[in-house]
Amino acid sequence: MTYQYHDESIVKNLAEHTTFVFGSNMAGEHSSGAAKIALENFGALKGVGRGWSGQSFAIPTMNEHLQQMPLSQIQHYIDDFKIYCKNHPKNKYFLTSIGCGTAGYTVEEIAPMFKGISHNVIFPASFRPFVEKTLPKLNQKFLHTLFNEERIFSAQEDNSMLDQLDLSDNEISLAKIIVNTQMYPNDSNGRDRSFEIEDILHNLKAKAIQFPDALEARFIIGGAVLATLELYNINESDFIDAWTGIHEIAPPRPAHKAKK
């Protein structure tokens, strides 16, 4: 699916039928970043932290206490925005990098939530790899290339090093999603995932897939494995099959293509 994109420079005016879409908090403070721009230039209202006002549309990424919302809750508000866009096809929506500033999430975590949205959205350029392309198949080469202690640790410090790997553009985008998905010690919803990660590492070790001995290193890589399992909706046995080259794992079907 092909969309329009903007270069993410600061804008203070848009065409009449184009709405400025920004990440907000439920208190509607609009005190910084794109929210402040929306307040000063696009009719956003103090105290209105969700939905349409003036020439703007607020998508909450932080709660009324100015704390980061779980990704699952942000997805709910994005799904509402998808419906709004579909029901107002004559308008265009200039989407900023919601959740990727004060809220503290990464593009890799937020952008895929917008997949399947209607074509009247103008995306930030950084969202492009995540809204246009489907996930690639998981195969032995990809897993052996990414799941290396030095590479995982280096990528957490600097995602740009992943661009140098011998992987396709789509696989590099997948690698960035995996590396940036928070799993250890707690996931983005605040859940302790250490027991799940320990089970995964035990099952992989039983199949002679050995990761570092140092506890923190093992758990960081185990968290990346868990992120992969959840992203592809697979279990350890599937991962092992892909790791050993028995077969490739197809990506899950996008939700918007599910049978009604």
CSV table of N, CA and C in Angstrom, one decimal, residues 45-202:
chain,number,residue,atom,x,y,z
A,45,LEU,N,-7.4,22.5,21.7
A,45,LEU,CA,-7.9,23.1,22.9
A,45,LEU,C,-7.3,22.6,24.1
A,46,LYS,N,-7.0,23.4,25.0
A,46,LYS,CA,-6.5,23.0,26.4
A,46,LYS,C,-7.6,22.1,27.0
A,47,GLY,N,-7.2,21.1,27.6
A,47,GLY,CA,-8.1,20.2,28.3
A,47,GLY,C,-8.8,19.1,27.4
A,48,VAL,N,-8.5,19.2,26.1
A,48,VAL,CA,-9.1,18.2,25.1
A,48,VAL,C,-7.9,17.4,24.7
A,49,GLY,N,-7.8,16.2,25.2
A,49,GLY,CA,-6.7,15.3,25.0
A,49,GLY,C,-6.9,14.2,24.0
A,50,ARG,N,-8.1,14.2,23.4
A,50,ARG,CA,-8.5,13.1,22.5
A,50,ARG,C,-9.4,13.6,21.4
A,51,GLY,N,-9.2,13.3,20.2
A,51,GLY,CA,-10.1,13.6,19.1
A,51,GLY,C,-9.9,14.9,18.4
A,52,TRP,N,-11.0,15.3,17.7
A,52,TRP,CA,-10.9,16.5,16.9
A,52,TRP,C,-11.2,17.8,17.6
A,53,SER,N,-10.4,18.8,17.2
A,53,SER,CA,-10.7,20.2,17.7
A,53,SER,C,-9.9,21.1,16.7
A,54,GLY,N,-10.7,22.2,16.2
A,54,GLY,CA,-10.1,23.1,15.3
A,54,GLY,C,-9.7,22.4,14.0
A,55,GLN,N,-8.4,22.5,13.6
A,55,GLN,CA,-7.8,21.8,12.5
A,55,GLN,C,-6.9,20.8,12.9
A,56,SER,N,-7.2,20.2,14.1
A,56,SER,CA,-6.2,19.2,14.7
A,56,SER,C,-7.0,18.0,15.2
A,57,PHE,N,-6.3,16.9,15.4
A,57,PHE,CA,-6.8,15.7,15.9
A,57,PHE,C,-5.8,15.1,16.9
A,58,ALA,N,-6.2,14.9,18.1
A,58,ALA,CA,-5.3,14.4,19.2
A,58,ALA,C,-5.5,12.9,19.3
A,59,ILE,N,-4.3,12.1,19.3
A,59,ILE,CA,-4.3,10.7,19.6
A,59,ILE,C,-3.5,10.6,20.9
A,60,PRO,N,-4.2,10.1,22.0
A,60,PRO,CA,-3.5,10.0,23.3
A,60,PRO,C,-2.4,9.0,23.3
A,61,THR,N,-1.2,9.4,23.8
A,61,THR,CA,-0.1,8.4,24.1
A,61,THR,C,0.3,8.5,25.5
A,62,MET,N,-0.2,9.4,26.3
A,62,MET,CA,0.1,9.5,27.7
A,62,MET,C,-1.2,9.8,28.5
A,63,ASN,N,-1.3,9.3,29.7
A,63,ASN,CA,-2.5,9.4,30.5
A,63,ASN,C,-2.7,10.8,31.1
A,64,GLU,N,-3.7,11.0,31.9
A,64,GLU,CA,-4.0,12.3,32.5
A,64,GLU,C,-2.9,12.7,33.6
A,65,HIS,N,-2.1,11.7,34.0
A,65,HIS,CA,-1.0,12.0,34.9
A,65,HIS,C,0.3,12.2,34.2
A,66,LEU,N,0.2,12.3,32.9
A,66,LEU,CA,1.4,12.6,32.0
A,66,LEU,C,2.4,11.4,32.1
A,67,GLN,N,1.8,10.2,32.2
A,67,GLN,CA,2.6,9.0,32.2
A,67,GLN,C,2.4,8.2,30.9
A,68,GLN,N,3.4,7.5,30.4
A,68,GLN,CA,3.3,6.8,29.2
A,68,GLN,C,2.2,5.7,29.2
A,69,MET,N,1.4,5.7,28.2
A,69,MET,CA,0.3,4.7,28.1
A,69,MET,C,0.9,3.4,27.6
A,70,PRO,N,0.3,2.3,27.9
A,70,PRO,CA,0.8,1.0,27.3
A,70,PRO,C,0.5,1.0,25.8
A,71,LEU,N,1.3,0.3,25.1
A,71,LEU,CA,1.1,0.3,23.6
A,71,LEU,C,-0.3,-0.3,23.2
A,72,SER,N,-0.8,-1.2,24.0
A,72,SER,CA,-2.2,-1.8,23.7
A,72,SER,C,-3.2,-0.7,23.8
A,73,GLN,N,-3.1,0.2,24.7
A,73,GLN,CA,-4.1,1.3,24.9
A,73,GLN,C,-3.9,2.3,23.7
A,74,ILE,N,-2.7,2.6,23.4
A,74,ILE,CA,-2.5,3.5,22.2
A,74,ILE,C,-3.1,2.9,21.0
A,75,GLN,N,-2.9,1.6,20.8
A,75,GLN,CA,-3.5,0.9,19.6
A,75,GLN,C,-5.0,1.1,19.6
A,76,HIS,N,-5.6,1.1,20.7
A,76,HIS,CA,-7.1,1.3,20.8
A,76,HIS,C,-7.4,2.7,20.2
A,77,TYR,N,-6.7,3.7,20.6
A,77,TYR,CA,-7.0,5.1,20.1
A,77,TYR,C,-6.6,5.2,18.6
A,78,ILE,N,-5.6,4.5,18.2
A,78,ILE,CA,-5.2,4.6,16.8
A,78,ILE,C,-6.3,3.9,15.9
A,79,ASP,N,-6.8,2.8,16.4
A,79,ASP,CA,-7.9,2.1,15.7
A,79,ASP,C,-9.1,3.0,15.6
A,80,ASP,N,-9.4,3.8,16.6
A,80,ASP,CA,-10.5,4.8,16.5
A,80,ASP,C,-10.2,5.8,15.4
A,81,PHE,N,-8.9,6.3,15.4
A,81,PHE,CA,-8.5,7.2,14.4
A,81,PHE,C,-8.7,6.6,13.0
A,82,LYS,N,-8.4,5.4,12.8
A,82,LYS,CA,-8.5,4.7,11.5
A,82,LYS,C,-10.0,4.8,11.0
A,83,ILE,N,-10.9,4.6,12.0
A,83,ILE,CA,-12.3,4.6,11.6
A,83,ILE,C,-12.7,6.1,11.3
A,84,TYR,N,-12.2,7.0,12.0
A,84,TYR,CA,-12.5,8.4,11.7
A,84,TYR,C,-12.0,8.8,10.3
A,85,CYS,N,-10.8,8.4,10.0
A,85,CYS,CA,-10.3,8.7,8.6
A,85,CYS,C,-11.1,8.1,7.5
A,86,LYS,N,-11.5,6.9,7.8
A,86,LYS,CA,-12.3,6.2,6.8
A,86,LYS,C,-13.7,6.8,6.6
A,87,ASN,N,-14.2,7.4,7.7
A,87,ASN,CA,-15.5,8.0,7.6
A,87,ASN,C,-15.5,9.5,7.1
A,88,HIS,N,-14.3,10.0,7.0
A,88,HIS,CA,-14.1,11.4,6.5
A,88,HIS,C,-13.1,11.4,5.3
A,89,PRO,N,-13.5,10.7,4.2
A,89,PRO,CA,-12.6,10.5,3.1
A,89,PRO,C,-12.2,11.8,2.3
A,90,LYS,N,-12.9,12.9,2.5
A,90,LYS,CA,-12.6,14.1,1.7
A,90,LYS,C,-11.5,14.9,2.4
A,91,ASN,N,-11.2,14.6,3.7
A,91,ASN,CA,-10.2,15.3,4.4
A,91,ASN,C,-8.9,14.5,4.3
A,92,LYS,N,-7.8,15.2,4.5
A,92,LYS,CA,-6.4,14.6,4.6
A,92,LYS,C,-5.9,14.8,6.0
A,93,TYR,N,-5.0,13.9,6.4
A,93,TYR,CA,-4.6,13.9,7.8
A,93,TYR,C,-3.0,13.9,7.8
A,94,PHE,N,-2.5,15.0,8.3
A,94,PHE,CA,-1.0,15.2,8.4
A,94,PHE,C,-0.6,14.6,9.7
A,95,LEU,N,-0.1,13.4,9.7
A,95,LEU,CA,0.3,12.7,10.9
A,95,LEU,C,1.7,13.0,11.4
A,96,THR,N,1.9,13.4,12.6
A,96,THR,CA,3.2,13.6,13.2
A,96,THR,C,3.6,12.2,13.8
A,97,SER,N,4.9,12.2,14.3
A,97,SER,CA,5.4,10.9,14.9
A,97,SER,C,4.9,10.8,16.3
A,98,ILE,N,3.6,10.5,16.4
A,98,ILE,CA,3.0,10.4,17.7
A,98,ILE,C,3.6,9.4,18.6
A,99,GLY,N,3.8,9.7,19.9
A,99,GLY,CA,4.3,8.7,20.8
A,99,GLY,C,5.8,8.6,20.8
A,100,CYS,N,6.5,9.2,19.8
A,100,CYS,CA,7.9,9.0,19.7
A,100,CYS,C,8.7,10.2,20.2
A,101,GLY,N,8.1,11.1,21.0
A,101,GLY,CA,8.8,12.2,21.6
A,101,GLY,C,8.7,12.0,23.1
A,102,THR,N,7.9,12.9,23.7
A,102,THR,CA,7.8,12.8,25.2
A,102,THR,C,7.3,11.5,25.7
A,103,ALA,N,6.5,10.8,25.0
A,103,ALA,CA,5.9,9.5,25.4
A,103,ALA,C,7.0,8.4,25.5
A,104,GLY,N,8.0,8.6,24.7
A,104,GLY,CA,9.2,7.7,24.8
A,104,GLY,C,9.2,6.5,24.0
A,105,TYR,N,8.3,6.3,23.1
A,105,TYR,CA,8.3,5.1,22.2
A,105,TYR,C,9.1,5.3,21.0
A,106,THR,N,9.4,4.2,20.3
A,106,THR,CA,10.2,4.3,19.0
A,106,THR,C,9.3,4.2,17.8
A,107,VAL,N,9.8,4.7,16.7
A,107,VAL,CA,9.0,4.6,15.4
A,107,VAL,C,8.7,3.1,15.2
A,108,GLU,N,9.6,2.2,15.5
A,108,GLU,CA,9.4,0.8,15.3
A,108,GLU,C,8.2,0.2,16.1
A,109,GLU,N,8.0,0.8,17.2
A,109,GLU,CA,6.8,0.4,18.0
A,109,GLU,C,5.5,1.0,17.6
A,110,ILE,N,5.5,2.2,17.2
A,110,ILE,CA,4.3,3.0,16.9
A,110,ILE,C,3.8,2.8,15.4
A,111,ALA,N,4.8,3.0,14.5
A,111,ALA,CA,4.4,3.0,13.1
A,111,ALA,C,3.6,1.8,12.6
A,112,PRO,N,3.9,0.6,13.0
A,112,PRO,CA,3.2,-0.6,12.5
A,112,PRO,C,1.7,-0.6,12.9
A,113,MET,N,1.3,0.2,13.9
A,113,MET,CA,-0.1,0.2,14.4
A,113,MET,C,-1.0,0.9,13.3
A,114,PHE,N,-0.4,1.6,12.4
A,114,PHE,CA,-1.1,2.4,11.4
A,114,PHE,C,-1.3,1.6,10.1
A,115,LYS,N,-0.8,0.4,10.0
A,115,LYS,CA,-0.9,-0.4,8.8
A,115,LYS,C,-2.4,-0.6,8.5
A,116,GLY,N,-2.7,-0.4,7.2
A,116,GLY,CA,-4.1,-0.7,6.7
A,116,GLY,C,-5.0,0.5,6.8
A,117,ILE,N,-4.5,1.6,7.3
A,117,ILE,CA,-5.3,2.8,7.4
A,117,ILE,C,-5.6,3.4,6.0
A,118,SER,N,-6.7,4.2,5.8
A,118,SER,CA,-7.1,4.7,4.5
A,118,SER,C,-6.0,5.6,3.9
A,119,HIS,N,-6.2,5.9,2.6
A,119,HIS,CA,-5.1,6.6,1.9
A,119,HIS,C,-5.1,8.1,2.1
A,120,ASN,N,-6.0,8.6,2.9
A,120,ASN,CA,-6.0,10.1,3.1
A,120,ASN,C,-5.1,10.5,4.3
A,121,VAL,N,-4.2,9.7,4.7
A,121,VAL,CA,-3.2,10.0,5.7
A,121,VAL,C,-1.8,10.3,5.1
A,122,ILE,N,-1.2,11.4,5.5
A,122,ILE,CA,0.1,11.8,5.1
A,122,ILE,C,1.1,11.5,6.2
A,123,PHE,N,1.9,10.5,6.0
A,123,PHE,CA,2.8,9.9,7.1
A,123,PHE,C,4.1,10.6,7.2
A,124,PRO,N,4.7,10.6,8.4
A,124,PRO,CA,6.1,11.0,8.5
A,124,PRO,C,7.0,10.0,7.7
A,125,ALA,N,8.0,10.5,7.1
A,125,ALA,CA,8.9,9.7,6.2
A,125,ALA,C,9.4,8.5,7.0
A,126,SER,N,9.7,8.6,8.3
A,126,SER,CA,10.3,7.5,9.1
A,126,SER,C,9.3,6.4,9.3
A,127,PHE,N,8.0,6.6,9.0
A,127,PHE,CA,7.0,5.5,9.2
A,127,PHE,C,7.0,4.6,7.9
A,128,ARG,N,7.6,5.1,6.8
A,128,ARG,CA,7.4,4.4,5.6
A,128,ARG,C,7.7,2.9,5.6
A,129,PRO,N,8.8,2.4,6.1
A,129,PRO,CA,9.1,1.0,6.1
A,129,PRO,C,8.1,0.1,6.8
A,130,PHE,N,7.3,0.7,7.7
A,130,PHE,CA,6.5,0.0,8.6
A,130,PHE,C,5.0,0.0,8.2
A,131,VAL,N,4.6,0.9,7.4
A,131,VAL,CA,3.2,0.9,6.9
A,131,VAL,C,3.0,0.4,5.5
A,132,GLU,N,4.1,0.4,4.7
A,132,GLU,CA,4.0,-0.1,3.3
A,132,GLU,C,4.3,-1.6,3.2
A,133,LYS,N,5.3,-2.0,3.9
A,133,LYS,CA,5.8,-3.4,3.7
A,133,LYS,C,5.2,-4.4,4.7
A,134,THR,N,5.0,-5.6,4.2
A,134,THR,CA,4.6,-6.6,5.1
A,134,THR,C,5.9,-7.2,5.8
A,135,LEU,N,5.7,-7.9,6.8
A,135,LEU,CA,6.9,-8.5,7.5
A,135,LEU,C,7.4,-9.6,6.5
A,136,PRO,N,8.7,-9.7,6.5
A,136,PRO,CA,9.3,-10.8,5.7
A,136,PRO,C,9.2,-12.1,6.4
A,137,LYS,N,9.5,-13.2,5.6
A,137,LYS,CA,9.5,-14.5,6.2
A,137,LYS,C,10.7,-14.6,7.2
A,138,LEU,N,10.5,-15.4,8.3
A,138,LEU,CA,11.6,-15.7,9.2
A,138,LEU,C,12.4,-16.8,8.6
A,139,ASN,N,13.7,-16.7,8.4
A,139,ASN,CA,14.5,-17.8,7.9
A,139,ASN,C,15.8,-17.9,8.6
A,140,GLN,N,16.5,-19.0,8.3
A,140,GLN,CA,17.8,-19.3,9.1
A,140,GLN,C,18.8,-18.1,8.9
A,141,LYS,N,19.0,-17.6,7.7
A,141,LYS,CA,20.0,-16.6,7.5
A,141,LYS,C,19.6,-15.3,8.4
A,142,PHE,N,18.4,-14.9,8.4
A,142,PHE,CA,18.0,-13.7,9.2
A,142,PHE,C,18.3,-13.9,10.7
A,143,LEU,N,17.8,-15.1,11.2
A,143,LEU,CA,18.0,-15.3,12.6
A,143,LEU,C,19.4,-15.4,13.1
A,144,HIS,N,20.2,-16.1,12.3
A,144,HIS,CA,21.6,-16.3,12.6
A,144,HIS,C,22.4,-14.9,12.5
A,145,THR,N,21.9,-14.1,11.6
A,145,THR,CA,22.5,-12.8,11.4
A,145,THR,C,22.2,-11.8,12.6
A,146,LEU,N,21.0,-11.8,13.0
A,146,LEU,CA,20.5,-10.9,14.0
A,146,LEU,C,20.9,-11.4,15.4
A,147,PHE,N,20.6,-12.7,15.7
A,147,PHE,CA,20.7,-13.1,17.1
A,147,PHE,C,22.2,-13.5,17.4
A,148,ASN,N,22.9,-12.5,17.5
A,148,ASN,CA,24.3,-12.6,17.9
A,148,ASN,C,24.5,-11.6,19.0
A,149,GLU,N,25.2,-12.0,20.1
A,149,GLU,CA,25.3,-11.1,21.2
A,149,GLU,C,25.8,-9.7,20.9
A,150,GLU,N,26.9,-9.7,20.2
A,150,GLU,CA,27.5,-8.4,19.9
A,150,GLU,C,26.6,-7.5,19.0
A,151,ARG,N,25.9,-8.1,18.1
A,151,ARG,CA,25.0,-7.3,17.2
A,151,ARG,C,23.8,-6.8,18.0
A,152,ILE,N,23.2,-7.7,18.8
A,152,ILE,CA,22.0,-7.2,19.6
A,152,ILE,C,22.4,-6.1,20.5
A,153,PHE,N,23.5,-6.2,21.2
A,153,PHE,CA,23.9,-5.1,22.1
A,153,PHE,C,24.2,-3.9,21.3
A,154,SER,N,25.0,-4.0,20.2
A,154,SER,CA,25.3,-2.8,19.4
A,154,SER,C,24.1,-2.1,18.9
A,155,ALA,N,23.1,-2.9,18.4
A,155,ALA,CA,21.9,-2.4,17.8
A,155,ALA,C,21.1,-1.6,18.8
A,156,GLN,N,21.1,-2.1,20.1
A,156,GLN,CA,20.4,-1.3,21.1
A,156,GLN,C,21.0,0.0,21.4
A,157,GLU,N,22.3,0.2,21.2
A,157,GLU,CA,22.9,1.5,21.3
A,157,GLU,C,22.8,2.3,20.1
A,158,ASP,N,22.8,1.7,18.9
A,158,ASP,CA,22.8,2.4,17.7
A,158,ASP,C,22.1,1.6,16.6
A,159,ASN,N,20.8,1.9,16.3
A,159,ASN,CA,20.1,1.1,15.3
A,159,ASN,C,20.7,1.2,13.9
A,160,SER,N,21.4,2.2,13.7
A,160,SER,CA,22.0,2.4,12.3
A,160,SER,C,22.9,1.3,11.9
A,161,MET,N,23.5,0.6,12.9
A,161,MET,CA,24.5,-0.5,12.6
A,161,MET,C,23.7,-1.6,11.9
A,162,LEU,N,22.4,-1.7,12.1
A,162,LEU,CA,21.7,-2.8,11.4
A,162,LEU,C,21.6,-2.6,9.9
A,163,ASP,N,21.7,-1.3,9.5
A,163,ASP,CA,21.7,-1.0,8.1
A,163,ASP,C,22.9,-1.6,7.3
A,164,GLN,N,23.9,-2.0,8.1
A,164,GLN,CA,25.1,-2.5,7.4
A,164,GLN,C,25.1,-4.0,7.3
A,165,LEU,N,24.1,-4.7,7.8
A,165,LEU,CA,24.0,-6.1,7.8
A,165,LEU,C,23.6,-6.6,6.4
A,166,ASP,N,24.0,-7.8,6.1
A,166,ASP,CA,23.7,-8.4,4.8
A,166,ASP,C,22.3,-9.0,4.8
A,167,LEU,N,21.3,-8.0,4.9
A,167,LEU,CA,19.9,-8.3,4.9
A,167,LEU,C,19.1,-7.4,3.9
A,168,SER,N,18.0,-7.8,3.5
A,168,SER,CA,17.1,-7.0,2.7
A,168,SER,C,16.6,-5.8,3.5
A,169,ASP,N,16.1,-4.8,2.8
A,169,ASP,CA,15.6,-3.6,3.5
A,169,ASP,C,14.4,-4.0,4.4
A,170,ASN,N,13.6,-4.9,3.9
A,170,ASN,CA,12.5,-5.4,4.7
A,170,ASN,C,13.0,-6.1,6.0
A,171,GLU,N,14.0,-6.9,5.8
A,171,GLU,CA,14.6,-7.7,7.0
A,171,GLU,C,15.2,-6.7,8.0
A,172,ILE,N,15.9,-5.7,7.5
A,172,ILE,CA,16.5,-4.7,8.4
A,172,ILE,C,15.4,-4.0,9.2
A,173,SER,N,14.3,-3.6,8.5
A,173,SER,CA,13.1,-3.0,9.2
A,173,SER,C,12.6,-4.0,10.3
A,174,LEU,N,12.5,-5.3,10.0
A,174,LEU,CA,12.1,-6.3,11.0
A,174,LEU,C,13.1,-6.3,12.1
A,175,ALA,N,14.4,-6.3,11.8
A,175,ALA,CA,15.4,-6.3,12.9
A,175,ALA,C,15.3,-5.2,13.8
A,176,LYS,N,15.0,-4.0,13.3
A,176,LYS,CA,14.8,-2.8,14.1
A,176,LYS,C,13.6,-2.9,15.0
A,177,ILE,N,12.5,-3.5,14.5
A,177,ILE,CA,11.3,-3.7,15.3
A,177,ILE,C,11.6,-4.6,16.5
A,178,ILE,N,12.3,-5.7,16.2
A,178,ILE,CA,12.6,-6.7,17.2
A,178,ILE,C,13.5,-6.1,18.3
A,179,VAL,N,14.6,-5.4,17.9
A,179,VAL,CA,15.5,-4.9,18.8
A,179,VAL,C,14.9,-3.8,19.7
A,180,ASN,N,13.9,-3.1,19.2
A,180,ASN,CA,13.4,-1.9,19.9
A,180,ASN,C,12.1,-2.3,20.7
A,181,THR,N,11.7,-3.5,20.6
A,181,THR,CA,10.5,-4.0,21.3
A,181,THR,C,10.9,-4.3,22.8
A,182,GLN,N,10.4,-3.5,23.7
A,182,GLN,CA,10.7,-3.7,25.1
A,182,GLN,C,10.2,-5.0,25.7
A,183,MET,N,11.0,-5.8,26.2
A,183,MET,CA,10.6,-7.1,26.8
A,183,MET,C,11.2,-7.4,28.2
A,184,TYR,N,12.5,-6.9,28.3
A,184,TYR,CA,13.2,-7.2,29.6
A,184,TYR,C,13.8,-6.0,30.2
A,185,PRO,N,13.6,-5.8,31.6
A,185,PRO,CA,13.0,-6.8,32.5
A,185,PRO,C,11.5,-6.8,32.5
A,186,ASN,N,10.9,-5.7,32.0
A,186,ASN,CA,9.5,-5.6,31.9
A,186,ASN,C,9.1,-5.2,30.4
A,187,ASP,N,7.9,-5.6,30.0
A,187,ASP,CA,7.5,-5.1,28.6
A,187,ASP,C,6.9,-3.7,28.7
A,188,SER,N,6.5,-3.2,27.6
A,188,SER,CA,6.0,-1.9,27.5
A,188,SER,C,4.7,-1.7,28.3
A,189,ASN,N,4.0,-2.8,28.7
A,189,ASN,CA,2.8,-2.7,29.5
A,189,ASN,C,3.2,-2.9,31.0
A,190,GLY,N,4.5,-2.9,31.3
A,190,GLY,CA,4.9,-3.1,32.7
A,190,GLY,C,4.8,-4.5,33.3
A,191,ARG,N,4.6,-5.5,32.4
A,191,ARG,CA,4.6,-6.9,32.9
A,191,ARG,C,6.0,-7.5,33.0
A,192,ASP,N,6.2,-8.2,34.0
A,192,ASP,CA,7.5,-8.9,34.2
A,192,ASP,C,7.5,-10.1,33.3
A,193,ARG,N,8.4,-10.2,32.3
A,193,ARG,CA,8.4,-11.3,31.4
A,193,ARG,C,9.6,-12.2,31.6
A,194,SER,N,10.3,-12.1,32.8
A,194,SER,CA,11.5,-12.9,33.0
A,194,SER,C,11.2,-14.4,33.1
A,195,PHE,N,10.1,-14.8,33.6
A,195,PHE,CA,9.8,-16.2,33.6
A,195,PHE,C,9.5,-16.8,32.2
A,196,GLU,N,8.8,-16.1,31.4
A,196,GLU,CA,8.6,-16.5,30.0
A,196,GLU,C,10.0,-16.6,29.3
A,197,ILE,N,10.8,-15.6,29.5
A,197,ILE,CA,12.1,-15.6,28.8
A,197,ILE,C,12.9,-16.8,29.3
A,198,GLU,N,12.9,-17.0,30.6
A,198,GLU,CA,13.7,-18.2,31.1
A,198,GLU,C,13.2,-19.5,30.5
A,199,ASP,N,11.9,-19.7,30.3
A,199,ASP,CA,11.4,-20.9,29.7
A,199,ASP,C,11.8,-21.0,28.3
A,200,ILE,N,11.8,-19.9,27.5
A,200,ILE,CA,12.2,-19.9,26.1
A,200,ILE,C,13.7,-20.3,26.0
A,201,LEU,N,14.5,-19.7,26.9
A,201,LEU,CA,16.0,-20.0,26.8
A,201,LEU,C,16.2,-21.4,27.2
A,202,HIS,N,15.4,-22.0,28.1
A,202,HIS,CA,15.6,-23.4,28.5
A,202,HIS,C,15.2,-24.3,27.3
